Amino acid sequence: MTMSDASCRDIRWIVVVCVWLATVTPCLAVEPADPSVAAPTGLPPRGERVGLAFESGGVPVLVGAGARRQLVVTGSFSSGQRHDVTREVAWEVSPAGHARIGADGFLEPLADGDLTITARLGDSSAALPVRVERTAEELPVSFTNEIVPIFTRLGCNTGGCHGKSDGQNGFRLSLLGFEPVEDYAFLVHETRGRRIFPADPEFSLLIMKPTNLLPHGGGRRLAEDSHERELLVRWIRQGVPFGSADDPSIERIRVIPDQREMPFDGRQQLAVIGDYSDGSQRDVTRLAILESNQPELASVDSTGLVTTKRRPGEAAVMVRFQGKVALFRALLPQGLTVAATPPERNLVDTAVINRLRVLGLPPSPVCDDSTFIRRATIDIAGRLPTADEVRAFLADSSADKRDRLVDRLIASPDYADNFAAKWSALLRNKRRNGTDSVYTFRFHDWLRDALDRNLPYDQIVRGVLTAAGDAEAHPPVQWFREVSQPGLQMEDTAQLFLGMRLGCAKCHHHPFEEWSQQDYYGFEAFFTQVGLK
């Protein structure tokens, strides 16, 4: 065996061990609060403002009177910090009268031309060129790209409303809008088209129900002066076009900015930009769904404004639009100095320490020897250390005794026994009757032997997924005996070996990921040729 081969095996299994260790309390875990430690203060004073800049991601091009753009302006400060000042600046448009900008930085074009948008705050200013085209034309509204996202944003097509299998009060939509052709038929043609009134669009049920001008079980979902209502009325007035096969499709979305260190009680305006198949870009901030995974750290409203609370940590804002997903990360440093840190012994330690420095979170002290041997033995060997092992470890004064303990535990039979039991459970290796016991034990022994020999992870996975022959001669075949359906084989493979959950995509597009039914059944097709005799 070459040194590179050995290193690869060690690295692979270090990663596997770290995954298991991450499920329990590591030595760097946060201990109970020390009353001597200062309370969180957040970011230090930001200092004097030294400049302004637009967060634009290029020169915006707005096409049509219905186009919009969320502007984001960032202030730079003498401390090196950068903070959102979108709602603090004064706006200027040149030529005057060619666009209207709200106090929140939401831009609405009024006339064609090459514009210059200037943001001023005190003695600082920043300029952004913007091109506006075709505002005098009545551009057709795309049902797929513009109308369906409104239903998703308002919650009309969720599983608790019209998106459930039998709909709500006789009206059904596809779940989360992933079947726009069906949605168009339900809305325009079902029940003789009673939901649409082209002669007077504002009196259509599609408009009067969500604005609560007519009784609506879901309450008021749409403001009468909203851009969404205006778009729906314009679509009905145009004759409810579906669109054509040549219409561009969304390829990805981007959040501007995608990460920011923020103070306590701070604010950050987000802009969501959609990149389309024809190379165009459109602002979809007011059509996307924005949700915070840590509302106690940071919340986000329907305009894309993130507001932080007085707690340190890291929050992610998930942005969804037509099956595409993007993230904004808000970092709220505690404000404490991270000076002395434990020694970094592997890539996991390095990643943890670097993140703690960014967040201003001092790690808890390194645990004592008796705690370390107990944790390490339970995590790696799956048992408590013996009294003799504890006494010998505590009596050892060498500097590398912890490293040697980990190496000894990984090399011990207990390590193979412990992780073979874990993987055996994950791979559904269980006895159903007396006949199965032989194959069950053989598969368990195969896993244990692979772990004991430090077989690389990719070779273990390959051994399971490509197993063929009799289960007695080829123990990994037992997995196919327990998981006999191609769909379940695919789902288990994705979750166990790729870290992805694809089960939702069997019936509909995954609500929080980019996986579609096409991805699900395309992946499943790899397993359809597997047969059992």
XYZ file of N, CA and C in Angstrom, residues 71 106 229 308 441:
15
model
N -33.680 48.201 -5.431
C -32.337 48.753 -5.294
C -31.808 48.476 -3.893
N -37.643 50.621 -4.024
C -38.302 49.837 -5.070
C -38.552 50.744 -6.265
N -51.991 42.490 -7.703
C -53.360 42.673 -8.204
C -53.341 43.357 -9.569
N -32.701 41.926 12.306
C -32.060 41.050 13.286
C -32.542 41.364 14.694
N -26.682 -12.032 9.420
C -25.387 -12.076 10.089
C -24.236 -11.967 9.087
